[in-house]
PDB file of C-alpha atoms and ligand atoms in Angstrom:
ATOM      1  CA  MET A   1       0.003   0.003   0.007  1.00  0.00           C
ATOM      2  CA  ASN A   2       1.378   3.422  -0.952  1.00  0.00           C
ATOM      3  CA  ARG A   3      -0.255   5.805   1.475  1.00  0.00           C
ATOM      4  CA  ALA A   4       2.037   8.677   0.555  1.00  0.00           C
ATOM      5  CA  ALA A   5       0.945   8.596  -3.107  1.00  0.00           C
ATOM      6  CA  TYR A   6      -2.678   8.839  -2.038  1.00  0.00           C
ATOM      7  CA  TRP A   7      -2.173  11.641   0.488  1.00  0.00           C
ATOM      8  CA  ASP A   8       0.166  13.653  -1.662  1.00  0.00           C
ATOM      9  CA  LEU A   9      -3.029  14.554  -3.601  1.00  0.00           C
ATOM     10  CA  TYR A  10      -4.882  15.863  -0.514  1.00  0.00           C
ATOM     11  CA  LYS A  11      -5.808  19.578  -0.634  1.00  0.00           C
ATOM     12  CA  PRO A  12      -4.159  20.206  -4.003  1.00  0.00           C
ATOM     13  CA  SER A  13      -5.700  23.641  -4.203  1.00  0.00           C
ATOM     14  CA  SER A  14      -3.288  25.044  -1.627  1.00  0.00           C
ATOM     15  CA  PRO A  15       0.056  23.415  -2.237  1.00  0.00           C
ATOM     16  CA  HIS A  16       2.434  26.361  -2.357  1.00  0.00           C
ATOM     17  CA  GLY A  17       0.503  29.527  -1.744  1.00  0.00           C
ATOM     18  CA  THR A  18       0.579  32.112   1.055  1.00  0.00           C
ATOM     19  CA  PRO A  19      -0.004  30.446   4.449  1.00  0.00           C
ATOM     20  CA  PRO A  20      -3.516  30.771   5.839  1.00  0.00           C
ATOM     21  CA  ASP A  21      -3.927  31.680   9.515  1.00  0.00           C
ATOM     22  CA  PRO A  22      -3.305  29.061  12.094  1.00  0.00           C
ATOM     23  CA  LEU A  23      -6.550  27.404  13.148  1.00  0.00           C
ATOM     24  CA  PRO A  24      -7.684  27.064  16.764  1.00  0.00           C
ATOM     25  CA  VAL A  25      -7.785  23.379  17.733  1.00  0.00           C
ATOM     26  CA  GLY A  26     -11.268  21.990  17.118  1.00  0.00           C
ATOM     27  CA  TRP A  27     -12.470  18.519  16.230  1.00  0.00           C
ATOM     28  CA  THR A  28     -15.121  19.041  13.515  1.00  0.00           C
ATOM     29  CA  PRO A  29     -14.713  20.605  10.044  1.00  0.00           C
ATOM     30  CA  TYR A  30     -16.876  23.534  11.122  1.00  0.00           C
ATOM     31  CA  THR A  31     -14.772  26.236  12.790  1.00  0.00           C
ATOM     32  CA  GLY A  32     -15.927  26.980  16.331  1.00  0.00           C
ATOM     33  CA  HIS A  33     -18.402  24.123  16.336  1.00  0.00           C
ATOM     34  CA  GLY A  34     -18.263  21.477  19.044  1.00  0.00           C
ATOM     35  CA  PRO A  35     -15.544  20.948  21.656  1.00  0.00           C
ATOM     36  CA  GLY A  36     -12.242  22.734  21.288  1.00  0.00           C
ATOM     37  CA  VAL A  37      -8.771  22.869  22.741  1.00  0.00           C
ATOM     38  CA  GLU A  38     -10.058  22.245  26.263  1.00  0.00           C
ATOM     39  CA  LEU A  39     -10.120  18.524  25.404  1.00  0.00           C
ATOM     40  CA  LEU A  40      -6.354  18.642  25.458  1.00  0.00           C
ATOM     41  CA  ALA A  41      -6.248  19.891  29.079  1.00  0.00           C
ATOM     42  CA  GLU A  42      -3.319  22.340  28.867  1.00  0.00           C
ATOM     43  CA  PRO A  43      -0.472  20.038  27.741  1.00  0.00           C
ATOM     44  CA  ARG A  44       3.190  21.102  27.620  1.00  0.00           C
ATOM     45  CA  THR A  45       3.850  18.737  24.700  1.00  0.00           C
ATOM     46  CA  ALA A  46       1.685  17.336  21.943  1.00  0.00           C
ATOM     47  CA  LEU A  47       1.978  14.907  19.022  1.00  0.00           C
ATOM     48  CA  GLU A  48      -0.434  15.269  16.128  1.00  0.00           C
ATOM     49  CA  LEU A  49      -1.096  12.186  13.961  1.00  0.00           C
ATOM     50  CA  GLY A  50      -1.670  13.101  10.319  1.00  0.00           C
ATOM     51  CA  SER A  51      -1.057  16.834  10.635  1.00  0.00           C
ATOM     52  CA  GLY A  52      -1.733  17.671   6.962  1.00  0.00           C
ATOM     53  CA  GLU A  53      -1.552  21.479   6.500  1.00  0.00           C
ATOM     54  CA  GLY A  54      -0.419  21.886  10.130  1.00  0.00           C
ATOM     55  CA  ARG A  55      -2.727  24.805  10.866  1.00  0.00           C
ATOM     56  CA  GLU A  56      -3.895  23.467  14.251  1.00  0.00           C
ATOM     57  CA  ALA A  57      -0.369  22.381  15.153  1.00  0.00           C
ATOM     58  CA  ALA A  58       0.877  25.929  14.435  1.00  0.00           C
ATOM     59  CA  TRP A  59      -1.950  27.441  16.512  1.00  0.00           C
ATOM     60  CA  LEU A  60      -1.136  25.156  19.435  1.00  0.00           C
ATOM     61  CA  ALA A  61       2.627  25.828  19.162  1.00  0.00           C
ATOM     62  CA  ARG A  62       1.900  29.593  19.191  1.00  0.00           C
ATOM     63  CA  SER A  63       0.008  29.130  22.394  1.00  0.00           C
ATOM     64  CA  GLY A  64       3.146  27.729  24.033  1.00  0.00           C
ATOM     65  CA  VAL A  65       2.820  23.983  23.542  1.00  0.00           C
ATOM     66  CA  ARG A  66       5.774  22.063  22.071  1.00  0.00           C
ATOM     67  CA  VAL A  67       4.228  20.305  19.081  1.00  0.00           C
ATOM     68  CA  THR A  68       5.358  17.581  16.711  1.00  0.00           C
ATOM     69  CA  GLY A  69       3.246  16.828  13.653  1.00  0.00           C
ATOM     70  CA  VAL A  70       3.764  13.543  11.853  1.00  0.00           C
ATOM     71  CA  ASP A  71       2.427  12.868   8.350  1.00  0.00           C
ATOM     72  CA  VAL A  72       3.101  10.140   5.801  1.00  0.00           C
ATOM     73  CA  SER A  73       2.814  12.474   2.817  1.00  0.00           C
ATOM     74  CA  PRO A  74       6.015  14.299   1.690  1.00  0.00           C
ATOM     75  CA  VAL A  75       3.829  16.958   0.040  1.00  0.00           C
ATOM     76  CA  GLN A  76       1.864  17.648   3.201  1.00  0.00           C
ATOM     77  CA  VAL A  77       5.037  17.779   5.317  1.00  0.00           C
ATOM     78  CA  ALA A  78       6.901  20.047   2.882  1.00  0.00           C
ATOM     79  CA  ARG A  79       4.022  22.527   2.788  1.00  0.00           C
ATOM     80  CA  ALA A  80       3.592  22.516   6.574  1.00  0.00           C
ATOM     81  CA  ARG A  81       7.321  23.092   7.090  1.00  0.00           C
ATOM     82  CA  ARG A  82       7.313  25.957   4.595  1.00  0.00           C
ATOM     83  CA  TRP A  83       4.123  27.593   5.934  1.00  0.00           C
ATOM     84  CA  TRP A  84       5.067  27.396   9.577  1.00  0.00           C
ATOM     85  CA  ALA A  85       8.861  27.825   9.463  1.00  0.00           C
ATOM     86  CA  GLY A  86       8.689  30.897  11.735  1.00  0.00           C
ATOM     87  CA  VAL A  87       6.706  29.206  14.513  1.00  0.00           C
ATOM     88  CA  GLY A  88       8.816  28.160  17.428  1.00  0.00           C
ATOM     89  CA  GLY A  89       8.395  24.881  19.252  1.00  0.00           C
ATOM     90  CA  LEU A  90       6.970  23.144  16.169  1.00  0.00           C
ATOM     91  CA  ASP A  91       8.424  20.421  13.998  1.00  0.00           C
ATOM     92  CA  PHE A  92       7.113  18.062  11.360  1.00  0.00           C
ATOM     93  CA  VAL A  93       8.174  14.473  10.779  1.00  0.00           C
ATOM     94  CA  GLY A  94       7.512  12.815   7.421  1.00  0.00           C
ATOM     95  CA  GLU A  95       6.726   9.213   8.301  1.00  0.00           C
ATOM     96  CA  ASP A  96       3.889   6.726   8.774  1.00  0.00           C
ATOM     97  CA  VAL A  97       2.510   7.282  12.315  1.00  0.00           C
ATOM     98  CA  GLU A  98       2.854   3.653  13.282  1.00  0.00           C
ATOM     99  CA  THR A  99       6.425   3.441  12.110  1.00  0.00           C
ATOM    100  CA  TYR A 100       7.264   6.656  13.933  1.00  0.00           C
ATOM    101  CA  ALA A 101       5.445   5.698  17.168  1.00  0.00           C
ATOM    102  CA  ALA A 102       7.222   2.312  17.152  1.00  0.00           C
ATOM    103  CA  ARG A 103      10.724   3.680  16.693  1.00  0.00           C
ATOM    104  CA  THR A 104      10.743   6.832  18.878  1.00  0.00           C
ATOM    105  CA  ASP A 105      11.306   6.787  22.576  1.00  0.00           C
ATOM    106  CA  ARG A 106       9.772  10.242  23.084  1.00  0.00           C
ATOM    107  CA  VAL A 107       6.611  10.665  25.136  1.00  0.00           C
ATOM    108  CA  TRP A 108       4.016  13.455  25.006  1.00  0.00           C
ATOM    109  CA  ASP A 109       1.367  14.884  27.345  1.00  0.00           C
ATOM    110  CA  VAL A 110      -1.211  14.466  24.591  1.00  0.00           C
ATOM    111  CA  VAL A 111      -1.435  12.671  21.280  1.00  0.00           C
ATOM    112  CA  TYR A 112      -4.187  13.995  19.049  1.00  0.00           C
ATOM    113  CA  SER A 113      -5.620  13.616  15.555  1.00  0.00           C
ATOM    114  CA  ILE A 114      -8.191  15.783  13.794  1.00  0.00           C
ATOM    115  CA  TRP A 115      -9.874  13.701  11.015  1.00  0.00           C
ATOM    116  CA  GLY A 116      -6.239  12.652  10.615  1.00  0.00           C
ATOM    117  CA  ALA A 117      -4.222   9.425  10.663  1.00  0.00           C
ATOM    118  CA  ALA A 118      -6.177   7.875  13.551  1.00  0.00           C
ATOM    119  CA  TRP A 119      -8.981   6.629  11.287  1.00  0.00           C
ATOM    120  CA  PHE A 120      -6.579   5.590   8.525  1.00  0.00           C
ATOM    121  CA  CYS A 121      -4.732   3.098  10.687  1.00  0.00           C
ATOM    122  CA  ASP A 122      -5.916  -0.187  12.176  1.00  0.00           C
ATOM    123  CA  PRO A 123      -6.749   0.718  15.821  1.00  0.00           C
ATOM    124  CA  ALA A 124      -5.552  -2.772  16.857  1.00  0.00           C
ATOM    125  CA  SER A 125      -2.006  -1.763  15.977  1.00  0.00           C
ATOM    126  CA  LEU A 126      -2.128   2.037  16.370  1.00  0.00           C
ATOM    127  CA  PHE A 127      -3.810   2.391  19.775  1.00  0.00           C
ATOM    128  CA  PRO A 128      -1.280   0.369  21.777  1.00  0.00           C
ATOM    129  CA  LEU A 129       1.527   2.321  20.122  1.00  0.00           C
ATOM    130  CA  VAL A 130      -0.112   5.615  21.022  1.00  0.00           C
ATOM    131  CA  ARG A 131      -0.692   4.442  24.579  1.00  0.00           C
ATOM    132  CA  ARG A 132       3.082   3.824  24.962  1.00  0.00           C
ATOM    133  CA  ARG A 133       3.940   7.293  23.710  1.00  0.00           C
ATOM    134  CA  LEU A 134       1.910   9.089  26.368  1.00  0.00           C
ATOM    135  CA  ALA A 135       3.451  10.526  29.540  1.00  0.00           C
ATOM    136  CA  PRO A 136       1.862   9.473  32.870  1.00  0.00           C
ATOM    137  CA  GLY A 137      -1.523  11.140  33.132  1.00  0.00           C
ATOM    138  CA  GLY A 138      -1.553  11.791  29.376  1.00  0.00           C
ATOM    139  CA  ARG A 139      -4.457  11.476  26.960  1.00  0.00           C
ATOM    140  CA  PHE A 140      -5.271  10.596  23.370  1.00  0.00           C
ATOM    141  CA  VAL A 141      -7.911  12.696  21.620  1.00  0.00           C
ATOM    142  CA  PHE A 142      -9.062  11.960  18.057  1.00  0.00           C
ATOM    143  CA  SER A 143     -11.914  12.780  15.721  1.00  0.00           C
ATOM    144  CA  HIS A 144     -13.278  11.459  12.464  1.00  0.00           C
ATOM    145  CA  GLY A 145     -16.323  11.824  10.266  1.00  0.00           C
ATOM    146  CA  GLU A 146     -19.494  10.012  11.271  1.00  0.00           C
ATOM    147  CA  THR A 147     -20.121   7.200   8.850  1.00  0.00           C
ATOM    148  CA  ALA A 148     -23.079   4.921   7.974  1.00  0.00           C
ATOM    149  CA  PRO A 149     -22.901   1.475   9.613  1.00  0.00           C
ATOM    150  CA  GLU A 150     -22.464  -0.289   6.282  1.00  0.00           C
ATOM    151  CA  LEU A 151     -19.157   1.612   5.891  1.00  0.00           C
ATOM    152  CA  TYR A 152     -17.615   0.624   9.247  1.00  0.00           C
ATOM    153  CA  GLY A 153     -14.023  -0.295   8.722  1.00  0.00           C
ATOM    154  CA  PRO A 154     -11.841  -1.247   7.234  1.00  0.00           C
ATOM    155  CA  GLU A 155     -13.206   0.277   4.050  1.00  0.00           C
ATOM    156  CA  ILE A 156     -11.051   1.247   1.038  1.00  0.00           C
ATOM    157  CA  LEU A 157     -11.204   4.940   0.158  1.00  0.00           C
ATOM    158  CA  ARG A 158     -10.449   5.804  -3.387  1.00  0.00           C
ATOM    159  CA  HIS A 159     -10.352   9.156  -5.157  1.00  0.00           C
ATOM    160  CA  ARG A 160      -8.950   8.312  -8.566  1.00  0.00           C
ATOM    161  CA  ALA A 161      -8.764   5.198 -10.690  1.00  0.00           C
ATOM    162  CA  ASP A 162      -4.987   5.638 -11.278  1.00  0.00           C
ATOM    163  CA  VAL A 163      -4.079   5.930  -7.554  1.00  0.00           C
ATOM    164  CA  ALA A 164      -4.450   2.980  -5.141  1.00  0.00           C
ATOM    165  CA  GLY A 165      -6.881   3.527  -2.331  1.00  0.00           C
ATOM    166  CA  VAL A 166      -6.189   3.518   1.422  1.00  0.00           C
ATOM    167  CA  PRO A 167      -8.078   1.716   4.211  1.00  0.00           C
ATOM    168  CA  ARG A 168     -10.191   3.673   6.686  1.00  0.00           C
ATOM    169  CA  TRP A 169     -11.591   2.500  10.005  1.00  0.00           C
ATOM    170  CA  CYS A 170     -14.849   3.992  11.296  1.00  0.00           C
ATOM    171  CA  TYR A 171     -16.792   2.690  14.225  1.00  0.00           C
ATOM    172  CA  PRO A 172     -19.628   3.882  16.462  1.00  0.00           C
ATOM    173  CA  PRO A 173     -18.662   5.409  19.861  1.00  0.00           C
ATOM    174  CA  GLN A 174     -19.096   2.241  21.985  1.00  0.00           C
ATOM    175  CA  GLU A 175     -16.826   0.275  19.680  1.00  0.00           C
ATOM    176  CA  TRP A 176     -14.128   2.924  19.825  1.00  0.00           C
ATOM    177  CA  GLY A 177     -14.406   2.998  23.642  1.00  0.00           C
ATOM    178  CA  ALA A 178     -13.944  -0.756  23.793  1.00  0.00           C
ATOM    179  CA  ARG A 179     -10.909  -0.540  21.494  1.00  0.00           C
ATOM    180  CA  LEU A 180      -9.297   2.177  23.551  1.00  0.00           C
ATOM    181  CA  LYS A 181      -9.631   0.094  26.672  1.00  0.00           C
ATOM    182  CA  ALA A 182      -8.356  -3.033  24.951  1.00  0.00           C
ATOM    183  CA  ALA A 183      -5.225  -1.027  24.053  1.00  0.00           C
ATOM    184  CA  GLY A 184      -4.582  -0.247  27.726  1.00  0.00           C
ATOM    185  CA  PHE A 185      -6.314   3.055  28.245  1.00  0.00           C
ATOM    186  CA  ALA A 186      -7.754   3.264  31.775  1.00  0.00           C
ATOM    187  CA  SER A 187     -10.919   5.097  30.675  1.00  0.00           C
ATOM    188  CA  ALA A 188     -12.482   6.385  27.509  1.00  0.00           C
ATOM    189  CA  GLU A 189     -15.275   8.655  26.384  1.00  0.00           C
ATOM    190  CA  VAL A 190     -16.432   8.764  22.805  1.00  0.00           C
ATOM    191  CA  GLU A 191     -19.365  10.801  21.472  1.00  0.00           C
ATOM    192  CA  VAL A 192     -20.932  11.989  18.199  1.00  0.00           C
ATOM    193  CA  VAL A 193     -21.023  15.751  17.738  1.00  0.00           C
ATOM    194  CA  PRO A 194     -23.847  16.464  15.266  1.00  0.00           C
ATOM    195  CA  GLY A 195     -22.927  18.748  12.357  1.00  0.00           C
ATOM    196  CA  PRO A 196     -24.629  22.153  12.175  1.00  0.00           C
ATOM    197  CA  GLU A 197     -27.826  22.308  10.148  1.00  0.00           C
ATOM    198  CA  GLY A 198     -27.684  18.804   8.691  1.00  0.00           C
ATOM    199  CA  GLY A 199     -23.904  18.859   8.168  1.00  0.00           C
ATOM    200  CA  ARG A 200     -21.884  15.715   8.745  1.00  0.00           C
ATOM    201  CA  GLY A 201     -21.426  14.607  12.320  1.00  0.00           C
ATOM    202  CA  THR A 202     -18.037  14.043  13.929  1.00  0.00           C
ATOM    203  CA  VAL A 203     -17.017  11.202  16.240  1.00  0.00           C
ATOM    204  CA  VAL A 204     -14.795  12.601  19.042  1.00  0.00           C
ATOM    205  CA  GLY A 205     -12.948  10.208  21.309  1.00  0.00           C
ATOM    206  CA  VAL A 206     -10.698  10.626  24.403  1.00  0.00           C
ATOM    207  CA  GLY A 207      -8.653   7.894  26.011  1.00  0.00           C
ATOM    208  CA  TRP A 208      -7.018   8.553  29.398  1.00  0.00           C
ATOM    209  CA  THR A 209      -3.938   6.739  30.655  1.00  0.00           C
ATOM    210  CA  GLY A 210      -4.989   7.163  34.313  1.00  0.00           C
ATOM    211  CA  PRO A 211      -8.205   7.304  36.320  1.00  0.00           C
TER     212      PRO A 211
HETATM  213  C1  SAM B   1      -8.011  13.991   6.033  1.00  0.00           C
HETATM  214  S1  SAM B   1      -6.410  14.563   6.245  1.00  0.00           S
HETATM  215  C2  SAM B   1      -6.541  15.639   7.693  1.00  0.00           C
HETATM  216  C3  SAM B   1      -5.299  16.411   8.063  1.00  0.00           C
HETATM  217  C4  SAM B   1      -5.469  17.676   8.860  1.00  0.00           C
HETATM  218  N1  SAM B   1      -6.367  17.591   9.951  1.00  0.00           N
HETATM  219  C5  SAM B   1      -5.875  18.784   7.892  1.00  0.00           C
HETATM  220  O1  SAM B   1      -6.995  19.222   7.900  1.00  0.00           O
HETATM  221  O2  SAM B   1      -4.974  19.220   7.101  1.00  0.00           O
HETATM  222  C6  SAM B   1      -5.518  13.151   6.872  1.00  0.00           C
HETATM  223  C7  SAM B   1      -4.024  13.318   6.987  1.00  0.00           C
HETATM  224  O3  SAM B   1      -3.480  12.205   7.641  1.00  0.00           O
HETATM  225  C8  SAM B   1      -2.326  11.787   6.936  1.00  0.00           C
HETATM  226  N2  SAM B   1      -2.173  10.339   7.151  1.00  0.00           N
HETATM  227  C9  SAM B   1      -3.060   9.361   6.759  1.00  0.00           C
HETATM  228  N3  SAM B   1      -2.621   8.146   7.067  1.00  0.00           N
HETATM  229  C10 SAM B   1      -1.428   8.315   7.729  1.00  0.00           C
HETATM  230  C11 SAM B   1      -0.429   7.498   8.345  1.00  0.00           C
HETATM  231  N4  SAM B   1      -0.637   6.115   8.338  1.00  0.00           N
HETATM  232  N5  SAM B   1       0.659   8.019   8.867  1.00  0.00           N
HETATM  233  C12 SAM B   1       0.861   9.402   8.824  1.00  0.00           C
HETATM  234  N6  SAM B   1      -0.014  10.224   8.237  1.00  0.00           N
HETATM  235  C13 SAM B   1      -1.113   9.748   7.711  1.00  0.00           C
HETATM  236  C14 SAM B   1      -2.514  12.230   5.501  1.00  0.00           C
HETATM  237  O4  SAM B   1      -1.322  12.390   4.814  1.00  0.00           O
HETATM  238  C15 SAM B   1      -3.296  13.521   5.672  1.00  0.00           C
HETATM  239  O5  SAM B   1      -2.456  14.609   5.718  1.00  0.00           O
END
């Protein structure tokens, strides 16, 4: 599977232009809708899984958090590095999140993912790796698009006939909660945030390392 080839095509409309503003951390695609940065509980350090454009990572770094964004797509990483070169306390790693989490010995106060790599990796392998990368008392926060039951994962996503698709895992909240606990999280809370005025809902999950 060539994840990079697939994700290099993501957001092609803004590959090299002027940077947009950093974006306050939120979990839905609708700015200011649903829970926000409070879900991260004032971390000193954060790891974003599938950081893409890096707008939220830049916003978080500007607020004083030391942030690492990891993304499998060289195109996404190159653009994020270019856009946010002047932001202190922020770095981007170009690698598959599971490969990175398995090889690094760093730990973070929070690991988070905003419609990012968390639903493009098998939770059976990703979640235990994330759990090991969290400092004592740390938490994992992730979000993804609400999906019809017949599309629960793994399902292959495909944009173009000439580019191989990638698998995506979607589950209802209770299933995510069970998977977080199976991976060693002490407690978990997962809910669906309905979209505004008929917009798509977002599944938002939190796994805590301690009580
Ligand atoms: C739907 S995008 C969302 C990214 C970000 N929240 C944004 O809005 O720019 C998903 C991102 O996850 C990255 N990604 C997907 N699977 C990944 C993996 N296994 N390892 C690292 N990054 C991955 C993709 O390259 C892409 O940038």
